[in-house]
Short mmCIF file of C-alpha atoms in Angstrom, two decimals:
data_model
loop_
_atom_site.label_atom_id
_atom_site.label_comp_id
_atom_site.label_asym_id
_atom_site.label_seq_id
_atom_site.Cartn_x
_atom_site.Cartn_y
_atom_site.Cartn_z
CA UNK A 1058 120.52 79.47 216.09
CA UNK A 1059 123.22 77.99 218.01
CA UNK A 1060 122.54 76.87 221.73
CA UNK A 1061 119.37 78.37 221.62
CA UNK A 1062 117.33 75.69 219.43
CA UNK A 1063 115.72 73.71 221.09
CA UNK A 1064 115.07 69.83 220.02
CA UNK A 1065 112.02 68.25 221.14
CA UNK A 1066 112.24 65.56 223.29
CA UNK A 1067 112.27 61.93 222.41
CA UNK A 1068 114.21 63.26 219.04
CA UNK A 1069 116.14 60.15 217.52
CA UNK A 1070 119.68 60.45 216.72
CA UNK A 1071 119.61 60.63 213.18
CA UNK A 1072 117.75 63.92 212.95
CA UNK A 1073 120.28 64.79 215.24
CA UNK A 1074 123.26 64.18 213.20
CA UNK A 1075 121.38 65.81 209.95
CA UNK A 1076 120.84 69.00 212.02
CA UNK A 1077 124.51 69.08 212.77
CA UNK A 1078 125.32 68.40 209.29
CA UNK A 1079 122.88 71.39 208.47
CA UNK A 1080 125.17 73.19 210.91
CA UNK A 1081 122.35 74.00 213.39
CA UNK A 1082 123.25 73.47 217.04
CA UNK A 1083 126.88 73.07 216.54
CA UNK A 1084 128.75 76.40 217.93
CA UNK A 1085 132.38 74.61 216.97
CA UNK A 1086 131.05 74.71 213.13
CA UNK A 1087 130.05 78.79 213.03
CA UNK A 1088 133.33 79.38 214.81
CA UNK A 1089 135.33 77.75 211.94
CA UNK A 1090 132.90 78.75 209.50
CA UNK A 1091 133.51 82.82 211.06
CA UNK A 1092 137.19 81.57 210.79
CA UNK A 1093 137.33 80.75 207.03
CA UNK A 1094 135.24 84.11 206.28
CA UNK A 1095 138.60 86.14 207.93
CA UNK A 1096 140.71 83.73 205.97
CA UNK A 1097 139.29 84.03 203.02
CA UNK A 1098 138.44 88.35 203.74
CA UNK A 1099 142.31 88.64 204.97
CA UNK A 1100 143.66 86.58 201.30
CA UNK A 1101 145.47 84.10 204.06
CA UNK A 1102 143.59 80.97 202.69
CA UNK A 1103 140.60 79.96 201.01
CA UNK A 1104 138.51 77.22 202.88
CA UNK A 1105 135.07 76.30 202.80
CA UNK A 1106 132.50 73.76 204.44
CA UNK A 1107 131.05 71.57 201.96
CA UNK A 1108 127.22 71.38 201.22
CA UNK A 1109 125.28 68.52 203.75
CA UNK A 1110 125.38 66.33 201.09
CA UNK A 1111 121.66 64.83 200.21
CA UNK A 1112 119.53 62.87 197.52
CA UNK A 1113 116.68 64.68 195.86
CA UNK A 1114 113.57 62.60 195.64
CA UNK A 1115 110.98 65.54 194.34
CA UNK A 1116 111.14 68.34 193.11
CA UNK A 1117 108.33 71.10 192.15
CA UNK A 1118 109.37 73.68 189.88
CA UNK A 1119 105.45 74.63 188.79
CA UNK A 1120 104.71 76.86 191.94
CA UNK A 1121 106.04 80.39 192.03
CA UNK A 1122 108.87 80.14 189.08
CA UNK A 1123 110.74 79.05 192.17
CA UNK A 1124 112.32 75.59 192.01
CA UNK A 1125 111.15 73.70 195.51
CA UNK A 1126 112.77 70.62 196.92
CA UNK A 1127 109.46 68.30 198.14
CA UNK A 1128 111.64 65.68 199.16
CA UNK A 1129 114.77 64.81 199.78
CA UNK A 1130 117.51 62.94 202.24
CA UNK A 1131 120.50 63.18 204.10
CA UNK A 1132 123.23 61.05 203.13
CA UNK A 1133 126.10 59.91 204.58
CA UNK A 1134 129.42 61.95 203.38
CA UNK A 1135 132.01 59.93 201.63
CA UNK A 1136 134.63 62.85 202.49
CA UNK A 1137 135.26 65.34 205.04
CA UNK A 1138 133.17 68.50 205.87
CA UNK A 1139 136.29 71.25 205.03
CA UNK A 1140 138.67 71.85 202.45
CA UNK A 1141 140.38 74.34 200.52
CA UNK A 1142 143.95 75.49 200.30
CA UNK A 1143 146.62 77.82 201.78
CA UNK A 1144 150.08 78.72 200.45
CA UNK A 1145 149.78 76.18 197.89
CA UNK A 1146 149.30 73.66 200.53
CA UNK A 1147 146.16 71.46 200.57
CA UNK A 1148 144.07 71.08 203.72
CA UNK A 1149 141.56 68.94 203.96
CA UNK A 1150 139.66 68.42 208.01
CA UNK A 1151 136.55 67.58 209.93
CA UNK A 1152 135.12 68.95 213.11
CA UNK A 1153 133.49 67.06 215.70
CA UNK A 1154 131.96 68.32 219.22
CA UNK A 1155 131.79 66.05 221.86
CA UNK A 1156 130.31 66.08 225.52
CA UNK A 1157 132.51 63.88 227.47
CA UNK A 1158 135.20 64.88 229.54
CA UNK A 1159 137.68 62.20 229.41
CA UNK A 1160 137.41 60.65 225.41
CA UNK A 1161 136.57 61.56 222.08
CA UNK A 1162 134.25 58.17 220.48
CA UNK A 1163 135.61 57.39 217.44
CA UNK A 1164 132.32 56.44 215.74
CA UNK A 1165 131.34 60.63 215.41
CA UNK A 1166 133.80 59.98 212.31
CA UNK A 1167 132.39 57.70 209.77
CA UNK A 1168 135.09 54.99 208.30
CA UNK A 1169 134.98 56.33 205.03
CA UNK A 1170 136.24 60.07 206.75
CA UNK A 1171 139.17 58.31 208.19
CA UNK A 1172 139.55 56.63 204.53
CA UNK A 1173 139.68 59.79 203.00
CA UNK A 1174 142.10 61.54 205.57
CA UNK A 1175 144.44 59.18 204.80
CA UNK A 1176 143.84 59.32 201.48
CA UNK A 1177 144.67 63.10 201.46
CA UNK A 1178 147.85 62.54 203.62
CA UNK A 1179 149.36 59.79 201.08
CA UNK A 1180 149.00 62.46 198.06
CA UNK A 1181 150.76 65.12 200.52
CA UNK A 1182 147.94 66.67 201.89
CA UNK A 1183 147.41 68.77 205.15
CA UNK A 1184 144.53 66.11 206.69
CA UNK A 1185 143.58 66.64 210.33
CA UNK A 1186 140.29 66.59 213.01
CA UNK A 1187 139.54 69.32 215.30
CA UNK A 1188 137.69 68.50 218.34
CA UNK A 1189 135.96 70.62 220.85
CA UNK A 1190 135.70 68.89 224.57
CA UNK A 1191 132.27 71.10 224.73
CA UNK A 1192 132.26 70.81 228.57
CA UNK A 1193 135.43 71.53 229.19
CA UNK A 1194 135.58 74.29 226.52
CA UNK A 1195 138.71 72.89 225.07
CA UNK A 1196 139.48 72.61 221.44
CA UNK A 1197 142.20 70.34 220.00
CA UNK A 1198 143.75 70.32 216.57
CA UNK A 1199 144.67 66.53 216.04
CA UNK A 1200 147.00 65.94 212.86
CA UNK A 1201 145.32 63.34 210.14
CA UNK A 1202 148.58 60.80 210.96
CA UNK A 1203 147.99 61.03 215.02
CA UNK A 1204 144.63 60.27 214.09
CA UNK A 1205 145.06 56.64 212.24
CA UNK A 1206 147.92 55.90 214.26
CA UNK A 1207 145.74 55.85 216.99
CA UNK A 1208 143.53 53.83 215.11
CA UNK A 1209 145.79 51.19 214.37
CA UNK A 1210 147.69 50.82 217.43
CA UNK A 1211 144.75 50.75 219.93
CA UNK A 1212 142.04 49.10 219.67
CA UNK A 1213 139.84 51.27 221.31
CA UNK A 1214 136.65 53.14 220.48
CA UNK A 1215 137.14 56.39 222.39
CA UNK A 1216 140.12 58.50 222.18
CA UNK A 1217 141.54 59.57 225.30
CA UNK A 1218 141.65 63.71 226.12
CA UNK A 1219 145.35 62.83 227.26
CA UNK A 1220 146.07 61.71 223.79
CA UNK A 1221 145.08 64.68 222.44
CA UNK A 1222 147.22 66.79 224.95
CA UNK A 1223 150.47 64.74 224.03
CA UNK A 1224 149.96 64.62 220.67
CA UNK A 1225 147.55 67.25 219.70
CA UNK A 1226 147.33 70.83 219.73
CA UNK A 1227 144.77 73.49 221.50
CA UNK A 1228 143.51 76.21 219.27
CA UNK A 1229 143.09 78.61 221.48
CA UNK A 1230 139.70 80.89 221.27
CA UNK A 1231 140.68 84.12 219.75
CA UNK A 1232 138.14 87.28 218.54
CA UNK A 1233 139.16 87.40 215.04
CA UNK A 1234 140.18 84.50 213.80
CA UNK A 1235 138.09 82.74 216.40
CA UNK A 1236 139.70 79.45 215.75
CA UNK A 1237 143.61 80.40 214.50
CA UNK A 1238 144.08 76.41 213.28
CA UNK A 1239 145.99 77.81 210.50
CA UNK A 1240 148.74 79.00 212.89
CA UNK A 1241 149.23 75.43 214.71
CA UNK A 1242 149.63 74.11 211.03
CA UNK A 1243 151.94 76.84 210.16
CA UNK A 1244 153.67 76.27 213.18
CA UNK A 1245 154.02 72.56 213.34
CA UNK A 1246 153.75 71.07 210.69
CA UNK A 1247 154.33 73.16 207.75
CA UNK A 1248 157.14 75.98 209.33
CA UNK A 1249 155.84 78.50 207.09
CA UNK A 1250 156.92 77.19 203.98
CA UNK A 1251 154.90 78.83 201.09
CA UNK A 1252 154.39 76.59 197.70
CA UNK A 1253 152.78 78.92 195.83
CA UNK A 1254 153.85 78.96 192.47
CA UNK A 1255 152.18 77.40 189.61
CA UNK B 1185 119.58 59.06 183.75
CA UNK B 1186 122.10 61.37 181.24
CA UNK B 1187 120.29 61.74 178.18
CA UNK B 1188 117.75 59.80 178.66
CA UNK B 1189 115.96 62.05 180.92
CA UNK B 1190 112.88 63.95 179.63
CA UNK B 1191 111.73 67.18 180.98
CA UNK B 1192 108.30 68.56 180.33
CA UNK B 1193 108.03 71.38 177.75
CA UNK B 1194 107.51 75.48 179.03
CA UNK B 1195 110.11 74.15 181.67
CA UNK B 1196 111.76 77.04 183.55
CA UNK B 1197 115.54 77.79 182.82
CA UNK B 1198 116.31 77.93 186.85
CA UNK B 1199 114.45 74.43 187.19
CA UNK B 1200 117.31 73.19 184.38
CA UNK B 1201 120.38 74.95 186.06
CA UNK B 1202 118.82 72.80 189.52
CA UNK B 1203 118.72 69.42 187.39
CA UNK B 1204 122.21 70.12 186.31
CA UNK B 1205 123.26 70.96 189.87
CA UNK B 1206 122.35 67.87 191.11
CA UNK B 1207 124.08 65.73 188.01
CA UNK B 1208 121.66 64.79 186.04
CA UNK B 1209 121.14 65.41 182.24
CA UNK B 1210 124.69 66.15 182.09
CA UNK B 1211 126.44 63.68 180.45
CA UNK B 1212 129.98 65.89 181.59
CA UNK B 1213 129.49 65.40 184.60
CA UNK B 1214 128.87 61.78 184.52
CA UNK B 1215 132.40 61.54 182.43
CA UNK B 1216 134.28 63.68 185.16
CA UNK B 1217 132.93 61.67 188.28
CA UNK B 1218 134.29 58.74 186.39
CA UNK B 1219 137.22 59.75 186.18
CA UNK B 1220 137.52 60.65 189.52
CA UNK B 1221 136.20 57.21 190.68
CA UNK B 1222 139.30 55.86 188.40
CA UNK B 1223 141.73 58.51 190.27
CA UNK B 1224 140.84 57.67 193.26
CA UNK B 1225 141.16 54.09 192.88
CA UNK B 1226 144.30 53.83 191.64
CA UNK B 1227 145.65 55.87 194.21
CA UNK B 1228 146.55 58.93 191.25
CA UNK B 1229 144.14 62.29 192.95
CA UNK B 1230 141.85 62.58 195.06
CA UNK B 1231 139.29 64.64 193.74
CA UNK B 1232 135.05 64.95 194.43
CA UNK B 1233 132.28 66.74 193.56
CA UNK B 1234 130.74 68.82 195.99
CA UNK B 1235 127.69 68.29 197.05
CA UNK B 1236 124.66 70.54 195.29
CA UNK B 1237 123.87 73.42 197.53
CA UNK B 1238 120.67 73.97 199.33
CA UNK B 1239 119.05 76.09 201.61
CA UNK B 1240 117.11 74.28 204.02
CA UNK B 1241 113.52 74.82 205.03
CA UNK B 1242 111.33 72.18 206.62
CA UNK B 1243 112.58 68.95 207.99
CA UNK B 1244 109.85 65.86 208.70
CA UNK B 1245 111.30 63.96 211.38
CA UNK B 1246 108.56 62.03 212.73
CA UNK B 1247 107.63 59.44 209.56
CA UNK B 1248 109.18 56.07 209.63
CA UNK B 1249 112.27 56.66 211.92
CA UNK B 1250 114.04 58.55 208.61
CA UNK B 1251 114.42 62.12 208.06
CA UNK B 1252 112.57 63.46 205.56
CA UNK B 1253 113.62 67.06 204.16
CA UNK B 1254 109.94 68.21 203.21
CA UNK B 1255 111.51 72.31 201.85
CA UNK B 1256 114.19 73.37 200.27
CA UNK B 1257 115.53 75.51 198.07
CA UNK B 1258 118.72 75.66 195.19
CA UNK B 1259 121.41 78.30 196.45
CA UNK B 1260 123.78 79.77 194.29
CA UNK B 1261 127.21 77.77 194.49
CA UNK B 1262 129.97 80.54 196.30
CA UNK B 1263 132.78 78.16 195.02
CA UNK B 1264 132.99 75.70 191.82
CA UNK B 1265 132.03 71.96 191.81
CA UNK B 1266 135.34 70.50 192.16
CA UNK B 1267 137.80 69.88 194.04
CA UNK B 1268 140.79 68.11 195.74
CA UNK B 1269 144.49 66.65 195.65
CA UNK B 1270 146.68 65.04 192.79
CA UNK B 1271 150.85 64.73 193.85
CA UNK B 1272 150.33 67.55 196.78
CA UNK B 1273 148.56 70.19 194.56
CA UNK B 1274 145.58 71.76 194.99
CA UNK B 1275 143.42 71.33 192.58
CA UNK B 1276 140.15 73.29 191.67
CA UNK B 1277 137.46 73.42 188.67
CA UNK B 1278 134.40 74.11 186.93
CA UNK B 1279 132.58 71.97 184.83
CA UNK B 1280 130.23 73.59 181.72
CA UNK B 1281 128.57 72.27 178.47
CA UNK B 1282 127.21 74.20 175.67
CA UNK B 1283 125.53 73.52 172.46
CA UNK B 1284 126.78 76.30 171.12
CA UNK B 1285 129.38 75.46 168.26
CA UNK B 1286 131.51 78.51 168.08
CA UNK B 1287 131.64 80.08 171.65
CA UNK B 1288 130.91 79.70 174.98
CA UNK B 1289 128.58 81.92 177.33
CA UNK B 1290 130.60 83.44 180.00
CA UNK B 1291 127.45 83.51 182.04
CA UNK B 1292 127.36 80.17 182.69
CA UNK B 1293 130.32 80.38 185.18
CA UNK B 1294 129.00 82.76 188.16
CA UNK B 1295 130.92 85.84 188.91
CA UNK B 1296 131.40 83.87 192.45
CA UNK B 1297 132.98 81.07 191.04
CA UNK B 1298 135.42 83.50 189.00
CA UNK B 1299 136.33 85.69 192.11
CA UNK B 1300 137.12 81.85 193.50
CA UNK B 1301 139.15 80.28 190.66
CA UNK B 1302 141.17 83.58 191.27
CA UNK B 1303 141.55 83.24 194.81
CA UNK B 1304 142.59 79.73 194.27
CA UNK B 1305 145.38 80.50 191.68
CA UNK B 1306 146.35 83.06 194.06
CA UNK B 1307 147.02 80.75 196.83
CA UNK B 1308 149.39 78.68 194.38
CA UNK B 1309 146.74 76.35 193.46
CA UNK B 1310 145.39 74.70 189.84
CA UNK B 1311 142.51 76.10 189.60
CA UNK B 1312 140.58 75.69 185.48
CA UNK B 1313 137.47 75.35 183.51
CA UNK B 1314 136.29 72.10 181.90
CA UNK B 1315 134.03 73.45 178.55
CA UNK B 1316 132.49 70.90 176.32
CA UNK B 1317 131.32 72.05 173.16
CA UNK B 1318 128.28 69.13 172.83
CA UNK B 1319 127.50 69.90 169.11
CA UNK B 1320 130.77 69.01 168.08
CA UNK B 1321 131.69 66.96 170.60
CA UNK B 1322 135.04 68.44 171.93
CA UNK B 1323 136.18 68.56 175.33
CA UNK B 1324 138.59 71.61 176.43
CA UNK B 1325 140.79 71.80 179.21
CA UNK B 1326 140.89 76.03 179.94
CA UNK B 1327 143.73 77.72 182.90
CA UNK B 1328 142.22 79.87 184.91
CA UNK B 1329 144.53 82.13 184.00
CA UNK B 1330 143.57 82.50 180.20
CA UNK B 1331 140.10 82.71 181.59
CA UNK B 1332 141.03 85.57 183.81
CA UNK B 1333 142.78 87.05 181.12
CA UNK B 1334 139.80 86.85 178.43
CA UNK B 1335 137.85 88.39 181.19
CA UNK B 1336 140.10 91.29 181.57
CA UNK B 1337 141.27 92.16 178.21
CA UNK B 1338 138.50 91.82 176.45
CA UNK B 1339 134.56 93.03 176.89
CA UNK B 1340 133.10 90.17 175.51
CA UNK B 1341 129.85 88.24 176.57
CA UNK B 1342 131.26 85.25 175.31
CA UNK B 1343 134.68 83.06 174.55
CA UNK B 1344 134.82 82.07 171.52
CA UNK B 1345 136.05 78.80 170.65
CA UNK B 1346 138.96 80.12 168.81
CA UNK B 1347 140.35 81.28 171.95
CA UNK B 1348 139.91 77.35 173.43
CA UNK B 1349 142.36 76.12 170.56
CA UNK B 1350 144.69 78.38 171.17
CA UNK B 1351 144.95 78.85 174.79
CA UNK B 1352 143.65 75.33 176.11
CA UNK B 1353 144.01 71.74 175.01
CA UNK B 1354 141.58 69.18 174.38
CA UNK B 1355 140.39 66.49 176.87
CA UNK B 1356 140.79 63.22 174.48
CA UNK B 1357 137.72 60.50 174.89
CA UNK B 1358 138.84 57.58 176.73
CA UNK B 1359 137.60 54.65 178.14
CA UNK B 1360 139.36 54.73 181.55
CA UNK B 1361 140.11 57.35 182.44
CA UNK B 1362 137.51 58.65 180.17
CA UNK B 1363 138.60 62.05 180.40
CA UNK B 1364 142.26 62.52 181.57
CA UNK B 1365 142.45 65.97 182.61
CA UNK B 1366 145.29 65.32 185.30
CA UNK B 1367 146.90 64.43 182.12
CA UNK B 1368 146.90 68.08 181.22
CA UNK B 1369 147.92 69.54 184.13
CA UNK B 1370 151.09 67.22 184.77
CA UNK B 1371 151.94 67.69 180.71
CA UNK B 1372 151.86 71.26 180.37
CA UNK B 1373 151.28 72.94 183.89
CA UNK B 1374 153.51 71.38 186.87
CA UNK B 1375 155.58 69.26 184.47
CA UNK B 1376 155.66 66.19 186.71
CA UNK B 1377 156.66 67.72 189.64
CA UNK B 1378 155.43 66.32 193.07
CA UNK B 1379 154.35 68.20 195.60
CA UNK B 1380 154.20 64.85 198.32
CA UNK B 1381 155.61 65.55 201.45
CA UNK B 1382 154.26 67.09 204.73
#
């Protein structure tokens, strides 16, 4: 799908925002998604996108021995759309796509997302955002802790792309891993230490 | 819902596994979310269920300004239910009830969810199966490697509950937590060691 759906016009925002949580329309989310897949292939870490999370109305399990959802919604997350682990180390993250050229709104992450990030990062978690500057084709690791300082310094509802460069990190498009964020993590934050061992 | 819930007679076994998926008429499930709610609010783990997963088929966007999922379909879960952080360890498990008194189906655990929990323990994580026993009303707390183990050494369809005793540990009924499984895994497993610190 990809690029290549198109919406109808007139479409309201919500449908929007369940499509991307359906991950249709969102190139950023198949890149990490073709990014876990070598992870996971390549036994470097094991990291998957959560389910959209929904509530089940109806269901019809009479037609065709198959069980069929009749109706259902899309509900807000409580948590963040990745997680999994690698060395031992717990990384939890969620990926946003934005169109401007200049800020990243703060509202594409619900409160209860930033909640949780921090949550992750006070039990010694590996919590961050990745961000994709869609017309500028640049995508930005941002650590969990850049992220609420932000937050609670400024009060501000966009996020500045000069933020990101000082205290972010591009992941630079690669062909396999397509999105190498474990390397900035390795790199900065982590320096490679391994805590496996149980 | 929990127990309370009645399904209609000649109901198919894949319609059950969905109901079950999606939390309801599993009273384990309610116990473990609980507990999670109790983690989580006193700041011990961070741990969720993941959402059930579906596949997607027809979206009604056009009624009453709300987006309607109109078809969809259960998929078979690639990873378990749980998942998330206690002291800076990964943790990861599966949730299961029987009725049967003296062992449990190993079918009931997909060979996914195995090749996962074994990934998981690989990367240095706590990864383990949550059994109840319903009949008898006992609770056990199984590694993931003593399940691995079972599964290698032996060719058996099921585990019997023998093997629980002597390789797991009960899950005692509480009122809050009602069922303390970090307990468990701090007791006998990382012996109070914390992992906090990025």
């Amino acid at each position: 799908m990809g690029d290549s759906m198109k919406y109808p016009t007139g479409i309201n925002k919500q449908f929007k925002q369940a499509l991307n949580h359906s991950n249709r329309g969102m190139p950023l989310e198949n890149d990490i998604n073709t990014t876990n897949e070598y992870y996971l292939f390549n036994n470097i870490a094991v990291i998957y996108k959560k389910p959209t999370p929904i509530t089940i109305v109806k269901v019809d399990y009479a037609s065709n021995h198959e069980t069929t959802i009749k109706e259902a919604y899309f509900t807000k997350p409580s948590t963040t759309d990745y997680n999994g682990i690698y060395n031992g180390w717990y990384i939890d993250f969620e990926a946003k796509e934005t169109k401007n050229k200049t800020m990243f709104p703060i509202d594409n992450i619900h409160t209860h997302q930033i909640k949780h990030l921090s949550d992750i990062i006070d039990q010694g978690g590996i919590g961050f955002i990745i961000v994709r500057f869609t017309t500028l084709n640049l995508t930005y690791y941002l650590n969990g802790s850049k992220l609420l300082e932000f937050i609670k310094v400024e009060n501000r509802k966009s996020i500045p792309i000069d933020y990101f460069k000082s205290n972010g990190h591009i992941i630079k498009d690669g062909l396999n891993p397509r999105l190498d964020y474990i390397k900035i993590i390795n790199e900065f934050y982590i320096k490679g230490e391994k805590r496996r061992k149980v």
